[in-house]
Coordinates of C-alpha atoms and ligand atoms in Angstrom, one line a residue:
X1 CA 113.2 84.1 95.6
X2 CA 111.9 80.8 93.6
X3 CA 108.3 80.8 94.0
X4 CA 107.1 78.1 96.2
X5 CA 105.2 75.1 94.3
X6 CA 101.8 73.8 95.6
X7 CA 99.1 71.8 94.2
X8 CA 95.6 70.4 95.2
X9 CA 95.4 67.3 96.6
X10 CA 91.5 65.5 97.0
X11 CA 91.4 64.8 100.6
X12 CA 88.7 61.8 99.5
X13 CA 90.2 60.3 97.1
X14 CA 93.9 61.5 96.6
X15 CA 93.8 62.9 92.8
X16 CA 95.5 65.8 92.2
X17 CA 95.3 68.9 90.3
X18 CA 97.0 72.2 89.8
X19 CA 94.4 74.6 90.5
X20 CA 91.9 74.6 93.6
X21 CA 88.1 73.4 92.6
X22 CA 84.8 72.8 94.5
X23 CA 84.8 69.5 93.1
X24 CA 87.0 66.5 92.8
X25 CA 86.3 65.1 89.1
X26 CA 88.0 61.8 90.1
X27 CA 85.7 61.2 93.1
X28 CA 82.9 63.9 92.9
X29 CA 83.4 64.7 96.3
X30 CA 82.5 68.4 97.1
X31 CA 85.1 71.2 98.7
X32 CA 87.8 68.3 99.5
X33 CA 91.0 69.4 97.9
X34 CA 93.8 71.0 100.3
X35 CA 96.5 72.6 99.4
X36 CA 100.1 71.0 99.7
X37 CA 103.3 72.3 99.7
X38 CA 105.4 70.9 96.9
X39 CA 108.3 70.7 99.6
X40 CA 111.5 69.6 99.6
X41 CA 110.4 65.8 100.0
X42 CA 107.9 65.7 97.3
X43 CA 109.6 67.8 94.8
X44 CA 113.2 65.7 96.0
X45 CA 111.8 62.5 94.9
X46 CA 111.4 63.2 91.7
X47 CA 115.3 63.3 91.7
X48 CA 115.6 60.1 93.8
X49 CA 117.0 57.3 90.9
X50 CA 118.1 59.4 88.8
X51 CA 121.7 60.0 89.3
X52 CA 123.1 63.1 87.7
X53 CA 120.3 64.7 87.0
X54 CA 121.0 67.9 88.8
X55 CA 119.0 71.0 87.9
X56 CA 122.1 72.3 85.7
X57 CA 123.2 69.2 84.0
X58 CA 123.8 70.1 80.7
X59 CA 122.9 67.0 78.1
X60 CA 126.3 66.4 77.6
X61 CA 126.3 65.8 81.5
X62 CA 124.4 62.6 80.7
X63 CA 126.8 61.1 78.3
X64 CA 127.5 57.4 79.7
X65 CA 124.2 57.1 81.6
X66 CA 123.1 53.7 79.6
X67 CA 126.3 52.2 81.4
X68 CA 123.7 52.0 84.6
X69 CA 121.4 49.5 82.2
X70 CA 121.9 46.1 82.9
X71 CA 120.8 43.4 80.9
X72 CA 117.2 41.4 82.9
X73 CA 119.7 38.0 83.1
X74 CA 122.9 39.5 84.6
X75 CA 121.2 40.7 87.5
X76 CA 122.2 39.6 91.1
X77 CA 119.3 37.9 92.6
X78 CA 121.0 37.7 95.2
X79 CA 120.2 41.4 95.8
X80 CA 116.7 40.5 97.3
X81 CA 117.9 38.6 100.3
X82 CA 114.9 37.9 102.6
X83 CA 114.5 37.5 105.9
X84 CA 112.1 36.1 107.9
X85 CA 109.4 37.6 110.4
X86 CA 109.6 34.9 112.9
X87 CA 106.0 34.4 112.5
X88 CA 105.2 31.7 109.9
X89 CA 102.3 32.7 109.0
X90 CA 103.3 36.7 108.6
X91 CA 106.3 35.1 106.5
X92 CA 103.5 33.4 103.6
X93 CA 101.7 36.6 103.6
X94 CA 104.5 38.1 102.8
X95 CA 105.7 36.1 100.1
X96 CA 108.4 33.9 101.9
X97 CA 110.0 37.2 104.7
X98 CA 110.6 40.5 105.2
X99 CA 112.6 42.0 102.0
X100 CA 115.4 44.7 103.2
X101 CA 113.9 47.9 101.6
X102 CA 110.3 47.1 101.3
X103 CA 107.4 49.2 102.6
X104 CA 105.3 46.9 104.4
X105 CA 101.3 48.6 104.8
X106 CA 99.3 46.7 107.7
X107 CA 95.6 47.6 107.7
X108 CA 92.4 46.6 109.2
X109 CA 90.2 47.5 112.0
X110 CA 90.5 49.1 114.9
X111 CA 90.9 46.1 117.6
X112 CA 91.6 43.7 114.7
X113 CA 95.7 43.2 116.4
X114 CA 97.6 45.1 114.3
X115 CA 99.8 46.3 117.4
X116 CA 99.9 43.4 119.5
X117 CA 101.0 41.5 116.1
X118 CA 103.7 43.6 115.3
X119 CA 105.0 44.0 119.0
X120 CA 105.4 40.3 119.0
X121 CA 107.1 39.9 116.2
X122 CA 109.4 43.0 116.7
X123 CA 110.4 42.4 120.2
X124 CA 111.6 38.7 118.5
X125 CA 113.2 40.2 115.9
X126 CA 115.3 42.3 118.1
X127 CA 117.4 39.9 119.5
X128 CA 119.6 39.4 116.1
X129 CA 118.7 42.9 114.5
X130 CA 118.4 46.7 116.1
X131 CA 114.8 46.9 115.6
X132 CA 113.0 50.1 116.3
X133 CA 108.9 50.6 117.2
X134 CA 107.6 53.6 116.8
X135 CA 104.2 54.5 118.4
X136 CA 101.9 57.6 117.8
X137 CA 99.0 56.0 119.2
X138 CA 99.8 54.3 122.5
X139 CA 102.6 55.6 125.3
X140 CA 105.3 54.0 126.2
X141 CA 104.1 52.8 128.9
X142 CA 100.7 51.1 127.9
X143 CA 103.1 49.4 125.0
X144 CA 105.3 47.9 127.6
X145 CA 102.4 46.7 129.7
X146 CA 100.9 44.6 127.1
X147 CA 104.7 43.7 126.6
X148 CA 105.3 42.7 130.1
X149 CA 101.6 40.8 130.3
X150 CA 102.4 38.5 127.2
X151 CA 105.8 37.9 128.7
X152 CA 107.4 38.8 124.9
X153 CA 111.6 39.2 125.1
X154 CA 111.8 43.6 126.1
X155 CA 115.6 43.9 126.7
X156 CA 116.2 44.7 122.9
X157 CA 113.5 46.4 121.1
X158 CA 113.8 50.1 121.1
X159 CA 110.5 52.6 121.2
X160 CA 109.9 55.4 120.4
X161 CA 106.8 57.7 121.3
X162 CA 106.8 60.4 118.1
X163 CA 104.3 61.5 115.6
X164 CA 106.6 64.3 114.1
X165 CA 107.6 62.6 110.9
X166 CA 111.0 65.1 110.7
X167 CA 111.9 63.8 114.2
X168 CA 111.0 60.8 113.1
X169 CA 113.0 60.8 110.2
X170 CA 116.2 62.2 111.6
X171 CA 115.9 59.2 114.5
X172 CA 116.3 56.7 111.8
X173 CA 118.9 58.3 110.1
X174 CA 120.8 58.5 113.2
X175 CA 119.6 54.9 114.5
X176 CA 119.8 53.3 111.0
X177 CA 117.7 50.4 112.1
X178 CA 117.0 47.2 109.8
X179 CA 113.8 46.7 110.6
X180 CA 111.3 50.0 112.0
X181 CA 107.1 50.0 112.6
X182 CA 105.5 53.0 112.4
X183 CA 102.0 52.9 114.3
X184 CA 99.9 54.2 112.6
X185 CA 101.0 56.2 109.6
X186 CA 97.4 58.0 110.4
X187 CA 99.0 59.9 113.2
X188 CA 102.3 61.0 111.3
X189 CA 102.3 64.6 110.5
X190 CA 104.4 67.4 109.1
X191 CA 104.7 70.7 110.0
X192 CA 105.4 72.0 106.5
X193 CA 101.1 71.1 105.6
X194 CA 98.6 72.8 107.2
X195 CA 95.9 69.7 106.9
X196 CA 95.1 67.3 109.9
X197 CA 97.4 64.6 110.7
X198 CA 95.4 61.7 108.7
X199 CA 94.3 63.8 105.7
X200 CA 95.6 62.4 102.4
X201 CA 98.0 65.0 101.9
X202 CA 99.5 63.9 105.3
X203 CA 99.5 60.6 105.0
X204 CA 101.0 60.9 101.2
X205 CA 103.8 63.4 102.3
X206 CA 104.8 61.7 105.6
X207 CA 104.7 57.6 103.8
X208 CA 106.5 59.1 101.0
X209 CA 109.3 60.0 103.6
X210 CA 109.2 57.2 105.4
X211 CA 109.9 54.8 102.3
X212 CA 112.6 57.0 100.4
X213 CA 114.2 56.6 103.9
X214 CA 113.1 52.7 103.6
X215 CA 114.8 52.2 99.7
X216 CA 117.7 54.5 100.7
X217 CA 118.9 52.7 103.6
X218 CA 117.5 49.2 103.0
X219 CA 115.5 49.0 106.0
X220 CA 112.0 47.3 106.2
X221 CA 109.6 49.5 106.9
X222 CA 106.3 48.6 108.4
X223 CA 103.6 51.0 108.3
X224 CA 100.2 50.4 110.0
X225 CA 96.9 52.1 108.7
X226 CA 93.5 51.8 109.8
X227 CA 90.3 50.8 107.6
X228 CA 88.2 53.6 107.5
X229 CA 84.4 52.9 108.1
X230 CA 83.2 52.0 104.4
X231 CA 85.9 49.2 104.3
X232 CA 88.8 50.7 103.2
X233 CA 92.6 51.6 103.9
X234 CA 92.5 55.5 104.3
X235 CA 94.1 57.0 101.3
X236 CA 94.4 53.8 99.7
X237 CA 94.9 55.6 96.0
X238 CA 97.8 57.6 97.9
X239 CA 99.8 54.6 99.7
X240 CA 99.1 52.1 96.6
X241 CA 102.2 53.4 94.3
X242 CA 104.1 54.2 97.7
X243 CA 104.2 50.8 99.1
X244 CA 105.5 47.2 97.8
X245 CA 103.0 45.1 100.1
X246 CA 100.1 45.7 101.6
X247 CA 98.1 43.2 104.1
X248 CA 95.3 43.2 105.2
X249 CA 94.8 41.8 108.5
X250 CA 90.8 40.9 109.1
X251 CA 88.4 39.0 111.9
X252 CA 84.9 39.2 112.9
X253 CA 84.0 40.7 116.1
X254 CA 82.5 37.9 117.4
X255 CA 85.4 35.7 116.4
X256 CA 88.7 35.4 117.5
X257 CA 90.5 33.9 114.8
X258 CA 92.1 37.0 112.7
X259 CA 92.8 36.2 108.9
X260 CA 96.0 38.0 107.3
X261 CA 95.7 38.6 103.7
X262 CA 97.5 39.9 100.9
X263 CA 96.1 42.4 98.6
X264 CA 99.7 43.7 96.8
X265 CA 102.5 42.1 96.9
X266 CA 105.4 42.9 94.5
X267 CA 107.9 40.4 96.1
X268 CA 105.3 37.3 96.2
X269 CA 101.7 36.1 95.4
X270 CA 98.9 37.6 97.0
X271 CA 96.7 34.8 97.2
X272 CA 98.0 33.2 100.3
X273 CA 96.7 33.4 103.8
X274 CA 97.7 33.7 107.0
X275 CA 95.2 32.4 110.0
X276 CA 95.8 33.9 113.8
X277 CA 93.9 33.3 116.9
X278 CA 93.5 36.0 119.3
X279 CA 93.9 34.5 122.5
X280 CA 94.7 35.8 126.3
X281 CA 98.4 35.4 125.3
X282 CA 98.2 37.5 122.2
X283 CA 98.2 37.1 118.9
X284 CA 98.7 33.0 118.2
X285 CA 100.2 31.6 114.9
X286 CA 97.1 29.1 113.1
X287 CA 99.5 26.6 111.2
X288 CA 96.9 24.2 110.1
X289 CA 93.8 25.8 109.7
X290 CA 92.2 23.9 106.9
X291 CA 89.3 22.8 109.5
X292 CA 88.9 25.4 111.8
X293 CA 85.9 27.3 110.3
X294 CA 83.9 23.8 110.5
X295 CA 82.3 23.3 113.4
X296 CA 80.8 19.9 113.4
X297 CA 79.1 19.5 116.8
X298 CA 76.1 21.3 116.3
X299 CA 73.3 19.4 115.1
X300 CA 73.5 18.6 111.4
X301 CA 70.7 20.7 109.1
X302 CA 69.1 21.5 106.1
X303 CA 70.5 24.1 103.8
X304 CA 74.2 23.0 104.8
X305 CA 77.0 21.8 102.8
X306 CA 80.8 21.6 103.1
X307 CA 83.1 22.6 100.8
X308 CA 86.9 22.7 100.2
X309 CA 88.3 26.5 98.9
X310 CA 92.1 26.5 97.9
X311 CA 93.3 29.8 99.7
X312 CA 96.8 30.4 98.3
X313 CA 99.1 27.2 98.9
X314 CA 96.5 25.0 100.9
X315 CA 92.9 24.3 100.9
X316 CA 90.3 25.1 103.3
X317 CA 87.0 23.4 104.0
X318 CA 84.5 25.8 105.0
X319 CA 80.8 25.3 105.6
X320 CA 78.5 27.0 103.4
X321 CA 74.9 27.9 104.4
X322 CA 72.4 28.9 102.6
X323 CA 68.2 29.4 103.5
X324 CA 65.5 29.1 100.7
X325 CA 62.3 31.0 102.2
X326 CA 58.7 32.0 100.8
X327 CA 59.3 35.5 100.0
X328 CA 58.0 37.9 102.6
X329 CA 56.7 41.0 100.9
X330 CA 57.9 42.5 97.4
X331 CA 60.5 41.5 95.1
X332 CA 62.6 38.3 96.4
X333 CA 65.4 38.9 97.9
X334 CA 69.5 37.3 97.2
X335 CA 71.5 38.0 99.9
X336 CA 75.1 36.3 99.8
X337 CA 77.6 36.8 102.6
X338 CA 80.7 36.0 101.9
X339 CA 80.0 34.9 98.3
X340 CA 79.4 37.0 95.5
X341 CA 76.3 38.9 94.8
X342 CA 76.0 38.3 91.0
X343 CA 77.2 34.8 90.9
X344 CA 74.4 34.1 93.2
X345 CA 72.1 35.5 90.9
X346 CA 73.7 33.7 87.9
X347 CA 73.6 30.2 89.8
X348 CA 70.1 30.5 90.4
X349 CA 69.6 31.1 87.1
X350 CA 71.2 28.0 85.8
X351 CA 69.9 26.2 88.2
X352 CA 66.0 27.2 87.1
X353 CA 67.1 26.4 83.4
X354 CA 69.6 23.2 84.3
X355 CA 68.1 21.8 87.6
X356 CA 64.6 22.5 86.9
X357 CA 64.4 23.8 90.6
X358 CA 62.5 27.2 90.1
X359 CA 62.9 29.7 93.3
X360 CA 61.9 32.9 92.3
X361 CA 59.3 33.6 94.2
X362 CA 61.3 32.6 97.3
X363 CA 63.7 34.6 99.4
X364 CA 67.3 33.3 99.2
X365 CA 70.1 33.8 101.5
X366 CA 73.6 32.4 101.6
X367 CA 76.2 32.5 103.9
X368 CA 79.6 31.3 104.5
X369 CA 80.5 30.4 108.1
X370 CA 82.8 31.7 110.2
X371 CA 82.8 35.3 108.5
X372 CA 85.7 33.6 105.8
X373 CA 85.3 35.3 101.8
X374 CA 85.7 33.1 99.2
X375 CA 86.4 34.4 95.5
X376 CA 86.8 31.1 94.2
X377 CA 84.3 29.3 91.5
X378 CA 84.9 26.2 93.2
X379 CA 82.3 26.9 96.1
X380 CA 79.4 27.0 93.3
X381 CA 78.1 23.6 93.2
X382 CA 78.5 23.8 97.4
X383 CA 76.5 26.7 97.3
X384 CA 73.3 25.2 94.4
X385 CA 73.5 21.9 96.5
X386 CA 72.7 23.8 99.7
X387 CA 70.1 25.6 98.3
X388 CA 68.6 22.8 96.8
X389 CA 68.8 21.1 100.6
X390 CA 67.1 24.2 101.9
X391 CA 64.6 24.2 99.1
X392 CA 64.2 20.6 99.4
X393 CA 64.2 20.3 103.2
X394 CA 67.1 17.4 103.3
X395 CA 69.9 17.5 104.8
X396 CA 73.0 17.2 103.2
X397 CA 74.9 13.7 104.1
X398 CA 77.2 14.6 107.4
X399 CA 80.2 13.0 105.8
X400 CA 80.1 14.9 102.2
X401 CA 81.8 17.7 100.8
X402 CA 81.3 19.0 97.7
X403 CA 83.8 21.1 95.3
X404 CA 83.2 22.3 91.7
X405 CA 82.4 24.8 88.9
X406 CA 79.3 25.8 87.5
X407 CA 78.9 27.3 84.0
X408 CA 75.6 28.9 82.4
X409 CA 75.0 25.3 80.1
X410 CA 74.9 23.8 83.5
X411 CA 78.4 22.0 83.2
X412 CA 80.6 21.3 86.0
X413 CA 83.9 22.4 85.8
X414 CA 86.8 21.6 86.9
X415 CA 88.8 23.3 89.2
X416 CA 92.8 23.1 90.4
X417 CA 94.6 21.3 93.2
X418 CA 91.0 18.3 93.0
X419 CA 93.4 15.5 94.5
X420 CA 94.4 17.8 97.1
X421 CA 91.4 19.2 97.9
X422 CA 90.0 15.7 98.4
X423 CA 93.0 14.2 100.3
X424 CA 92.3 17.3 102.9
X425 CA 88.9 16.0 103.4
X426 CA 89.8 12.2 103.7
X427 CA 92.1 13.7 106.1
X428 CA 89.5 15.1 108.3
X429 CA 87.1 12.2 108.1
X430 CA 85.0 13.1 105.2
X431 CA 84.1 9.7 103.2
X432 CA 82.0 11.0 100.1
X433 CA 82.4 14.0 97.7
X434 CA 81.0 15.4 95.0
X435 CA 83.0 16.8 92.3
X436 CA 83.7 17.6 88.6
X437 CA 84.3 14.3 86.4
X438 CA 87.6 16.5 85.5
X439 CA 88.8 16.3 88.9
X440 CA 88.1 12.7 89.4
X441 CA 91.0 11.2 90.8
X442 CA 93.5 9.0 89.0
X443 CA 93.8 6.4 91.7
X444 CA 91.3 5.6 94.9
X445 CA 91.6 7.6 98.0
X446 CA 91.5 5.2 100.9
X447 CA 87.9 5.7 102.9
X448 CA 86.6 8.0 100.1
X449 CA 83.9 7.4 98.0
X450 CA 83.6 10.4 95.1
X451 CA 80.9 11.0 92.6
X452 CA 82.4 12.6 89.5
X453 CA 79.7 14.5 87.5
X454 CA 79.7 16.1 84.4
X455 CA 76.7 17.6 84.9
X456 CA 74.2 19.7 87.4
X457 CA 71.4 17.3 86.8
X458 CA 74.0 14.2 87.9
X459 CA 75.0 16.1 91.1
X460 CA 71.0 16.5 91.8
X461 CA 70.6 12.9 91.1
X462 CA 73.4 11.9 93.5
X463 CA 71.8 13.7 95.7
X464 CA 68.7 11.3 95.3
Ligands
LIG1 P1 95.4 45.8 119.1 O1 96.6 45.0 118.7 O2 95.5 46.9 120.0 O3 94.6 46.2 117.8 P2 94.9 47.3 116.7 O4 96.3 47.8 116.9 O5 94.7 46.6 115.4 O6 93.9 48.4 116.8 O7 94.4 44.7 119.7 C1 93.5 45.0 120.5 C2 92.4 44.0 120.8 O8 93.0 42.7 121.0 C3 91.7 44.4 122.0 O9 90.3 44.3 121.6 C4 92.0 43.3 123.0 C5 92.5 42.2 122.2 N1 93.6 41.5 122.9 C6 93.4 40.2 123.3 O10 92.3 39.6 123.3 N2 94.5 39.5 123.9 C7 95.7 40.1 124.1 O11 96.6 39.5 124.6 C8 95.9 41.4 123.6 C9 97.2 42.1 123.7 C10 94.8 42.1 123.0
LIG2 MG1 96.9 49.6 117.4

């Protein structure tokens, strides 16, 4: 008899290595690799793709392979026919629709929607395509309450209750469906591994399954996977190759707007966001959020500006907060939420050495409201201008916003998309702005009055 294949899998981290050890060099963790069974799914897909390639092909058996090579140009495009979600905002996350084929990952937090956003848009997709939802985590029957409760179309979707991924497996074959959800890929388990359901080698065997079924059939396959407490997707270094997409969907406890983000996307850009509101009749679509992180009616104060991000396709005007403080006890402290860490540190820096404004013996904390991230440089002179209006104790003018890039010589930079930015602030009533001379618009904006600087020390004298 063949002797069975197996190798160590890191149950941390998802490296693998031949031979058992007490410690993962990738990740250092101690005592996590498991053993897996090199079964037929994992050693079969090393086969998958390559036609002919039987274990007793001789060479000659490969004569006339190149035929399959196709020159880039002569390719079909027509091959990648999309089609769309039925929910907008799913659809721009997703680069423009769900591509037959594609393995789709879903993650965030427990709560964050995941299965009310997916039952939506499944039991709408139904009605023109057999559509099948699998749940490991929920019955039947507390799915088809929530159903019933947000009134959502039921007479077409199919469910299925089933964690057993070769039951699973053999349902789609038979079913053939062109669009399935698997909730969550967490709870998926084979009986050929001895590890938990959820343990990398698990979740690595079962999604590798799952998609072979996905490119092999040309269904979409939507897989769900919950963040794990230090932030992020379990077994993220084990899906990542697995998957073409993966979103992250995201909200603040204390908020109920939900922000859907892409972090890979082979079929699109993964700059673009998608906005949501959780409200009593589930998950509700957020097609013009440029304004809703601002909230304007509390009273105005120091330490506040407004700013205008470009998240994928649109811009966004976000408040930005920050708090200049005497320092307490020890070292100051630089605390950014929602910004980064280091470019705090660097801005204060230039804006000792550029601005003459010296705060290091002051506490400084910065926040962006509304629990959004930005990653862009454009929010830097927001962020120096509100910490000179904390520092300073003046507020900001109510009807301002502010947009630009700092560099170390204390030049402002320019960044894309200015006139757009600025026409999305006229639009919402804004009437000044301060932003780089290079974005300085060719022609007036009605009812806007903009400041183009070159320079840190012009935007603190405008300030004046
Ligand atoms: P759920 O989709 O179950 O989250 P996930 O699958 O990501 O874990 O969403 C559950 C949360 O959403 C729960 O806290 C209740 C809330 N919710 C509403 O506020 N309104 C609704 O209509 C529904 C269905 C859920
Ligand atoms: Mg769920």
């Amino acid at each position: 008899m063949a002797k069975q294949k197996t190798a160590f899998v890191c149950n941390e981290c998802g490296s693998d290595y031949a031979k058992w050890q007490g410690q993962c060099s990738d990740c250092r963790a101690w005592n996590t690799l498991a053993e897996i069974r090199l079964g037929p799914a994992a050693t079969g897909s090393r086969s998958v793709g390559r036609a002919g390639s039987g274990a007793g092909a001789s060479r000659t058996g490969f004569a006339g392979a190149l035929a399959g090579a196709r020159i880039l140009k002569d390719i079909d495009l027509d091959e990648l026919p999309r089609f769309s979600s039925g929910v907008g905002e799913f659809d721009r996350v997703l680069g423009g629709g769900l591509v037959p084929g594609s393995a789709v990952l879903v993650g965030g937090n427990p709560g964050a929607g995941k299965s009310t956003l997916l039952l939506q848009t499944m039991c709408h997709l139904a009605a023109g395509m057999e559509a099948l939802y699998i749940t490991g985590e929920e019955s039947l029957q507390q799915v088809a309450m929530r159903a019933r409760r947000l009134g959502l179309p039921t007479d077409k979707l199919r469910m299925m209750s089933e964690t057993n991924i070769e039951t699973i497996v053999a349902a789609l074959e038979e079913f053939k469906p062109r669009v399935v959800v698997v909730d969550s890929i967490q709870v998926v388990h084979t009986a050929e591994l001895s590890s938990a359901p959820g343990s990398v080698s698990q979740v690595r065997e079962c999604a590798a399954w799952l998609t072979r079924f996905a490119k092999q059939s040309g269904t979409v396959l939507v897989l769900v996977g919950h963040v794990t407490k230090d932030g992020s997707l379990a077994g993220p270094k084990v899906l990542e190759h697995l998957i073409d997409c993966s979103i992250l969907l995201e909200g603040t406890d204390d908020s109920r707007f939900r922000t859907l983000r892409g972090q890979k996307n082979r079929f699109g850009a993964v700059n673009e966001l998608g906005v949501f509101a959780m409200t009593d009749a589930g998950m509700r679509e957020v097609t013009n959020p440029s304004a809703i992180f601002l909230d304007r009616s509390t009273e105005p104060a120091a330490g506040s500006a407004v700013m205008v991000v470009w998240e994928g396709t649109r811009p966004l005007l976000v408040e930005i907060q920050a708090l200049v403080d005497d320092r307490a006890l020890g070292n100051p402290r630089r605390v950014a939420v929602g910004l980064e860490q280091n470019r705090l540190a660097m801005l204060l820096a230039v804006l000792h050495r550029h601005g003459g404004l010296q705060v290091g013996d002051q506490d400084v904390f910065a926040n962006v409201v509304g629990g959004v991230k930005v990653l862009e440089t454009s929010a830097d002179l927001a962020l120096l201008l509100a910490i000179v209006s904390s520092y300073r104790d003046r507020l900001l003018p109510r009807d301002m916003v502010i947009f630009g890039e700092v560099g170390l010589s204390g030049e402002i930079r320019p960044v894309p998309s200015g006139q757009e930015r600025l026409s999305e602030a006229a639009k919402h009533g804004f009437k000044r702005a301060i932003v780089p001379r290079g974005n300085a618009p060719k022609s007036a904006i009605p009812g806007m009055e903009v400041m183009a600087v070159a320079k840190l020390s012009e935007a603190l004298d405008a300030l004046d």
